[in-house]
XYZ file of C-alpha atoms in Angstrom:
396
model
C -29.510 -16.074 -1.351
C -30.021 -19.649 -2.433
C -26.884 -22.131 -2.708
C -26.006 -21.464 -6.126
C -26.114 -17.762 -5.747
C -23.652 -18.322 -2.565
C -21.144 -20.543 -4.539
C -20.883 -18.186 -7.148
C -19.726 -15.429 -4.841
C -17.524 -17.775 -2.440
C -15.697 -18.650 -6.087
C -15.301 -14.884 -6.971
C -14.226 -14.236 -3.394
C -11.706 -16.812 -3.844
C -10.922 -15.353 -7.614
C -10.620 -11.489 -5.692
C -8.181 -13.023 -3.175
C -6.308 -14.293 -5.929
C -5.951 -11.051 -7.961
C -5.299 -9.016 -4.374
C -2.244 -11.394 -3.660
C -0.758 -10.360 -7.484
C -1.494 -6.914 -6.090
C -0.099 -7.067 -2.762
C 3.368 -9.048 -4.497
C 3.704 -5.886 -6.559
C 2.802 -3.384 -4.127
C 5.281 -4.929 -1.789
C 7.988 -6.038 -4.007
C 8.020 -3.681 -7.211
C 9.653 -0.338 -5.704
C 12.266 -2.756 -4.444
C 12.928 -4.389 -7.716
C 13.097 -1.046 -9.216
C 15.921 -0.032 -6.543
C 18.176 -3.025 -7.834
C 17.388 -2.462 -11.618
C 17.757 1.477 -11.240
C 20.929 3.211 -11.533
C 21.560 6.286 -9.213
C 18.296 8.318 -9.845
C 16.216 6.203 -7.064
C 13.156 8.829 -7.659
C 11.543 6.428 -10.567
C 11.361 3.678 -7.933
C 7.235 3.449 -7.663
C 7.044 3.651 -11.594
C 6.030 -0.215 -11.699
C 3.142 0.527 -9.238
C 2.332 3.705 -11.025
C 2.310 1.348 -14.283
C 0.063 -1.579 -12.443
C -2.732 1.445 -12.074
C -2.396 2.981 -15.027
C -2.421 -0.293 -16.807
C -5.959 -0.660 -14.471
C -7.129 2.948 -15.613
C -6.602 2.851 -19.476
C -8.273 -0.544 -19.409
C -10.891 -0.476 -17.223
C -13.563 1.513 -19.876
C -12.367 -1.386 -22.298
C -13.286 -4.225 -20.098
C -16.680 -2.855 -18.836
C -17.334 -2.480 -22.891
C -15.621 -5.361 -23.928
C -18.094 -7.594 -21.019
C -21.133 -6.265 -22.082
C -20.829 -7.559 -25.243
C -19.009 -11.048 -24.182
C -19.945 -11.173 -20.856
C -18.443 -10.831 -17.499
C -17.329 -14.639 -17.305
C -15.316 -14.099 -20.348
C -14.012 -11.049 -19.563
C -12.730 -12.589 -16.086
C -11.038 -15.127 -17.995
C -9.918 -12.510 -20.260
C -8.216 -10.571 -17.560
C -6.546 -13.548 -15.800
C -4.896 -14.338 -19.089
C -3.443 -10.523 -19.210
C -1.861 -11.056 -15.661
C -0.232 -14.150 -16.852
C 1.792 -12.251 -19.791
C 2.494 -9.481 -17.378
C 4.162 -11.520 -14.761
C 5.760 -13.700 -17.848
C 7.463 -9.984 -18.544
C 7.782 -9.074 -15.637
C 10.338 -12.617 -14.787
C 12.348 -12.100 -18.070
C 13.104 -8.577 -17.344
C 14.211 -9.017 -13.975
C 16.302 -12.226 -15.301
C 17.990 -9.663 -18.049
C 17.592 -6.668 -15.356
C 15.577 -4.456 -17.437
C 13.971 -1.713 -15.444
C 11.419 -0.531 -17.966
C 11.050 -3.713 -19.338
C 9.537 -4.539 -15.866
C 7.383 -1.417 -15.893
C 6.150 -2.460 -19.163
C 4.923 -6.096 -17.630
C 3.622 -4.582 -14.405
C 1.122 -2.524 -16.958
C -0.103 -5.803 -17.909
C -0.896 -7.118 -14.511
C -2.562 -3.596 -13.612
C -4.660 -4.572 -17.042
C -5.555 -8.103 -14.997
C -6.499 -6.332 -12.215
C -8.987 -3.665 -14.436
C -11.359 -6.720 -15.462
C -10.598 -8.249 -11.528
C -12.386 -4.737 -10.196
C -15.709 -6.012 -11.846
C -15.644 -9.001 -9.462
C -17.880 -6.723 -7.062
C -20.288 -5.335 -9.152
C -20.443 -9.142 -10.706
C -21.265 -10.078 -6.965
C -23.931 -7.512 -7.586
C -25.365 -9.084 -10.520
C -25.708 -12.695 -9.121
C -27.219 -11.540 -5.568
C -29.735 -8.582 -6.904
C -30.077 -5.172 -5.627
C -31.624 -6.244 -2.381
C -28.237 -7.784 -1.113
C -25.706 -5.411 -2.970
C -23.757 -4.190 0.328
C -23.467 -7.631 1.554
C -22.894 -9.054 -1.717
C -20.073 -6.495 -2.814
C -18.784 -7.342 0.968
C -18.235 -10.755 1.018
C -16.370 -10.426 -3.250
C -14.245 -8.214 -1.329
C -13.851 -10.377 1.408
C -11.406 -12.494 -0.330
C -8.890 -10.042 -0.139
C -8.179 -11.022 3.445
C -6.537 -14.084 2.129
C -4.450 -11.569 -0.554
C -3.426 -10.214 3.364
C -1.177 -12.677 4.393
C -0.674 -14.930 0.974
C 0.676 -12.332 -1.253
C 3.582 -10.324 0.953
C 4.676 -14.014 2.262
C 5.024 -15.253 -1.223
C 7.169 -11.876 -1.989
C 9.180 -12.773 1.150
C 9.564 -16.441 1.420
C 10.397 -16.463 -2.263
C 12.271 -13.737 -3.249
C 15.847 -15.260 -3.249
C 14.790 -18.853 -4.612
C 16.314 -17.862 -7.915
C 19.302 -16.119 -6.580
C 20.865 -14.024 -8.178
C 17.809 -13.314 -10.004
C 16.499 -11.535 -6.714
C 12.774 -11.309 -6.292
C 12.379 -13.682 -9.705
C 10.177 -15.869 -7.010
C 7.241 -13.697 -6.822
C 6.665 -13.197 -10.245
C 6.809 -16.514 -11.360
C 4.959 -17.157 -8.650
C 1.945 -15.055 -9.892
C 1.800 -16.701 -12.860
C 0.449 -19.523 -10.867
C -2.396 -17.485 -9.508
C -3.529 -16.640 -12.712
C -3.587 -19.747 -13.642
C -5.704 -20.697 -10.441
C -8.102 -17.730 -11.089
C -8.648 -18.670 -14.493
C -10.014 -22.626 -13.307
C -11.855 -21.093 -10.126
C -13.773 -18.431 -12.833
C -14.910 -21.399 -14.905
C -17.155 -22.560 -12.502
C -18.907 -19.245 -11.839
C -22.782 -18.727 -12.700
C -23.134 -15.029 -13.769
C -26.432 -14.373 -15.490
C -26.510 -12.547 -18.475
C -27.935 -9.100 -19.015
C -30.996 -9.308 -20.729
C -31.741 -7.642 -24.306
C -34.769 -5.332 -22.638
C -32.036 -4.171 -20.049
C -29.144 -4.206 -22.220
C -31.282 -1.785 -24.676
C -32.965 -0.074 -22.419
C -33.457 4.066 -22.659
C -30.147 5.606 -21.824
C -29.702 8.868 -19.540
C -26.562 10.833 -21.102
C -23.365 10.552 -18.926
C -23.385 13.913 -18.147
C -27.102 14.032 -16.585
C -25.831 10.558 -14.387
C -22.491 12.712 -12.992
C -24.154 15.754 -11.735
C -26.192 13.639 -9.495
C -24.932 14.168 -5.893
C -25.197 10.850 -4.949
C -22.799 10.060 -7.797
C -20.428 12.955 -7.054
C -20.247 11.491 -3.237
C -19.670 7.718 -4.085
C -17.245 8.490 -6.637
C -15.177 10.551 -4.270
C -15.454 8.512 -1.705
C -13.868 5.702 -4.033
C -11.201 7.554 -5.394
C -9.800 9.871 -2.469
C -10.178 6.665 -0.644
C -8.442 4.015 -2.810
C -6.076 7.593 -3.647
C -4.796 8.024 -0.464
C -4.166 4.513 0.103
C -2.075 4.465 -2.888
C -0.035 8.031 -2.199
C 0.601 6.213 1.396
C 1.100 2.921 0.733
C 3.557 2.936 -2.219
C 6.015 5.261 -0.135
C 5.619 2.967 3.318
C 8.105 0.560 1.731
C 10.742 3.053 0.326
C 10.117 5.386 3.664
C 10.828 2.294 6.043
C 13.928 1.484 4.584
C 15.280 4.739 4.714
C 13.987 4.780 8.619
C 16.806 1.501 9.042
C 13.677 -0.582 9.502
C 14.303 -4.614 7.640
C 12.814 -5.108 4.016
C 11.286 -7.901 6.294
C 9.550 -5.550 7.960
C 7.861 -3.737 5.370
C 6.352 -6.750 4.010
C 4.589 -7.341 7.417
C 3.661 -3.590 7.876
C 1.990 -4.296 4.707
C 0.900 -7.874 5.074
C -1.226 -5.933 7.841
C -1.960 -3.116 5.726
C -4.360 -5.551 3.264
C -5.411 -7.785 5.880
C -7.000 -4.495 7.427
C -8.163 -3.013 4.200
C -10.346 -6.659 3.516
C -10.840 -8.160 6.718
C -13.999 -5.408 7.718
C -15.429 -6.697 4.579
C -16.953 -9.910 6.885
C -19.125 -7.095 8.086
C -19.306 -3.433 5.978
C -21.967 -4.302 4.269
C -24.129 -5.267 7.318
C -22.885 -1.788 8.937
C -23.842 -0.436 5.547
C -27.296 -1.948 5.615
C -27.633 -0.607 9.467
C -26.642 2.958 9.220
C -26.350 3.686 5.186
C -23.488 4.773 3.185
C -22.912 8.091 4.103
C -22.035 7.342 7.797
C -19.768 4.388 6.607
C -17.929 6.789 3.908
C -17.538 9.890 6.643
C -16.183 6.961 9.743
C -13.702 6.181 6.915
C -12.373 9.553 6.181
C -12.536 9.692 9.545
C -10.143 6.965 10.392
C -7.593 7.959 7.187
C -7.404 11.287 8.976
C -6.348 9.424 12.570
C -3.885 7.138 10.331
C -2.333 10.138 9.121
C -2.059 11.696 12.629
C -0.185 8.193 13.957
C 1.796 8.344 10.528
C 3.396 11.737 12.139
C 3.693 10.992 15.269
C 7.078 9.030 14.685
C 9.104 6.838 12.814
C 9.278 3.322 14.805
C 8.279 0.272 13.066
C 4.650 0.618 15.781
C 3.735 3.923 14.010
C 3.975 2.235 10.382
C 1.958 -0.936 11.540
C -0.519 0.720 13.045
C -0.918 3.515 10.582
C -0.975 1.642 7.674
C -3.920 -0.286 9.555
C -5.903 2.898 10.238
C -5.218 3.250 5.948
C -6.555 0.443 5.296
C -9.838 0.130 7.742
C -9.968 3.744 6.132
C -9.943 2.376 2.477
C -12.346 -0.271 3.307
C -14.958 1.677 4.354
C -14.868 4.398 2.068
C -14.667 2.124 -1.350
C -17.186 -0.266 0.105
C -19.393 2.403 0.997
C -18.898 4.580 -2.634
C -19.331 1.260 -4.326
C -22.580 0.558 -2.883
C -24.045 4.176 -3.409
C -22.845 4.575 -7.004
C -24.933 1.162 -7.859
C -28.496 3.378 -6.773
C -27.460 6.284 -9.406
C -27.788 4.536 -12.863
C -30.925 2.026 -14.693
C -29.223 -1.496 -15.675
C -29.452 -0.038 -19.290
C -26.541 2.476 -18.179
C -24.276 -0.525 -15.989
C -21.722 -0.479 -18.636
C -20.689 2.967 -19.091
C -21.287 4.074 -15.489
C -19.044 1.461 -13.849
C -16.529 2.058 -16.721
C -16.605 5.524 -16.003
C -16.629 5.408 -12.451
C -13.522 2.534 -12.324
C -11.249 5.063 -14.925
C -11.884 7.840 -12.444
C -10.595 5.582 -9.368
C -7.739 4.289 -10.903
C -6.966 7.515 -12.836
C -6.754 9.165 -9.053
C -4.933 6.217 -7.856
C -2.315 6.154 -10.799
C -1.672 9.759 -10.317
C -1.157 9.735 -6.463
C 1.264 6.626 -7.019
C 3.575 8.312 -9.373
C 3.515 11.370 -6.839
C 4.406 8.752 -3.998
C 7.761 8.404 -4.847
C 8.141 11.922 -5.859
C 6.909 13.423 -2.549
C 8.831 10.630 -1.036
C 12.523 11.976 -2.677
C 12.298 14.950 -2.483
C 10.318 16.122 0.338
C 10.066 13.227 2.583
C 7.488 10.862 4.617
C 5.565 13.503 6.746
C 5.106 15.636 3.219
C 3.524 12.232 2.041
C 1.050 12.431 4.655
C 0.342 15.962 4.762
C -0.694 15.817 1.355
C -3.650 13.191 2.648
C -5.184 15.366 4.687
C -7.701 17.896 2.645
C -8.629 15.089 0.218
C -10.129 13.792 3.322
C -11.588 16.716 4.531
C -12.900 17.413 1.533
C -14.812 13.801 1.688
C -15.758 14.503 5.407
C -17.093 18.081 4.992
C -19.520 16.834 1.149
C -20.761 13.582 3.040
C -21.598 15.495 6.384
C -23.631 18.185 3.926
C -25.742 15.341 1.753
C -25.822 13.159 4.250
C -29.962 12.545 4.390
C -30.872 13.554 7.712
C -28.422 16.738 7.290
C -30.628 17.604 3.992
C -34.328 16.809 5.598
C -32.847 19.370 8.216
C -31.792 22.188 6.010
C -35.324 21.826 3.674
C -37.167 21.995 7.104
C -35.057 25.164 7.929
């Protein structure tokens, strides 16, 4: 990769850590706001997070669409400008202490982060086909920052506006917007050109039934689905344990750092031994994070099974990622990313709002539990198509 090819992806790394860090503030702050705004009925408590991804699912067909026409730059800036409002909502509703008013503004951000997703198959764009993994890596990469930056702006800012509790953090993400939205002005993204942005078409259908696709997409969205069904209860689940809201922004601030921090090297793992092996170790490890999830309730067994989640997520979205970019012709980017984004954040809306359900009514090892045969699942259809599995069987 030559030096302009680098700086563009060390600015959308940067631009990815930025968006992560609005994540992580949510993700580690919104079921807590929601426990102050609510009244009894603590059960609606992840309905912000659920809103952040289903504000990401409903738009993320949109913004693939909406970037093939204008571009991705301008659909970056585009998205940045969404998180901005969002957070704008988000401040004046916890300043009036309006629950769904909040909900309403986290759907926004979950909007910023839709076009923010496209950062790695951007990454993909600038560095070609022959340095995908690595290039998808490194995009991702920046969330390592989002590890440690956004739960330490939730917790070091949260009572700066008292008695507007946790006004901090939102006002605060207004300022990364605002950051991500100067950083994406410098990036150098070619443009698709007209022979590949007219090119012959497959229909979607005939794209979908291809195995490759059904195992990337899985591996995206049981991956990034468990980590949501997990992650949005860890918060709720360690307060109820007795365990410090101080705490659970650590457990967290771990949490992300392990999701991103592998991302220095996936893709060279990827490159090594291929997707399929990186997708099944991944499964693998979510399956071992649910077992130390179970094994107790002190604060060790939430650090160091949300870090187990998030190695697990890591690998398994890096790795479906980079396989669902070998199933389509540049002619068909748009609509297969689209569709492959609104089924990951579909799965990852859905297992939020059942998060705090599960978590109500039937407790943290339910939670759990209810990880364990997505992952199988995952293991048992990688192991089967994995390539040397399938020259096997033919031979047989």
């Amino acid at each position: 990769m030559d030096g302009r090819t680098k700086l563009s992806i060390l600015l959308m790394s940067g631009c990815q850590a930025l968006m992560n860090s609005t994540t992580s503030i949510m993700i580690s702050s919104a079921a807590l706001v929601s426990l102050l705004l609510l009244g009894d009925d603590k059960s609606l408590a992840t309905v912000p997070v659920t809103a952040v991804v289903t504000g990401t699912a409903l738009m993320t067909i949109p913004a693939s669409l909406f970037m093939r026409h204008v571009g991705r730059k301008a659909g970056f800036l585009c998205g940045a400008l969404l998180g901005i409002v969002g957070a704008a909502i988000c401040s004046y509703s916890i300043y009036v202490g309006n629950f769904w008013g909040f909900a309403f503004g986290a759907m926004f951000v979950g909007m910023y982060t839709a076009f923010g997703n496209y950062y790695r198959f951007a990454a993909v764009d600038v560095a070609g086909m022959k340095n995908r993994s690595k290039a998808v890596s490194y995009v991702l990469a920046g969330g390592l920052i989002a590890g440690f930056l956004g739960p330490q702006i939730a917790s070091h800012s949260k009572d700066l506006f008292l008695p507007y509790v946790y006004l901090g953090p939102y006002l605060a993400i207004i300022g990364l917007g605002v950051i991500a939205m100067v950083l994406i002005s410098f990036v150098s993204i070619p443009k698709m050109s007209v022979h590949q942005a007219s090119g012959e078409q497959r229909p979607l259908l005939e794209i979908i039934k291809q195995p490759t696709f059904i195992i990337a997409v899985l591996s995206a969205m049981i991956g990034f689905g468990v980590m949501s069904l997990v992650m949005t209860a860890t918060p709720l689940a360690m307060v109820g344990c007795g365990h410090q809201h101080s705490d659970s922004f650590n457990v967290i601030s771990w949490h992300v750092v392990a999701m991103y921090g592998p991302s220095f090297f996936t893709g060279s793992l990827i490159s090594r031994f291929g997707e399929y092996k990186i997708i099944f170790m991944g499964a693998l490890l979510g399956v071992l994070s649910v077992i130390v999830a179970l094994m107790g309730l002190e604060l060790m067994n939430f650090y160091v099974a949300l870090v187990l989640l998030g190695l697990s997520w890591n690998f398994m979205f890096i790795g479906g990622t980079t396989l669902v970019t070998t199933t389509y012709k540049p002619s068909e980017t748009s609509k297969v990313q689209g569709m492959n984004d609104f089924l990951v954040f579909g799965t990852v809306a859905t297992a939020s709002l059942a998060s705090g359900q599960l978590q109500e009514h039937f407790g943290w090892e339910v939670v759990n539990l209810g990880a364990l045969p997505l992952l199988g699942l995952v293991m048992i259809l990688t192991l089967w198509n994995m390539p040397m599995f399938r020259r096997m069987r033919t031979v047989a």
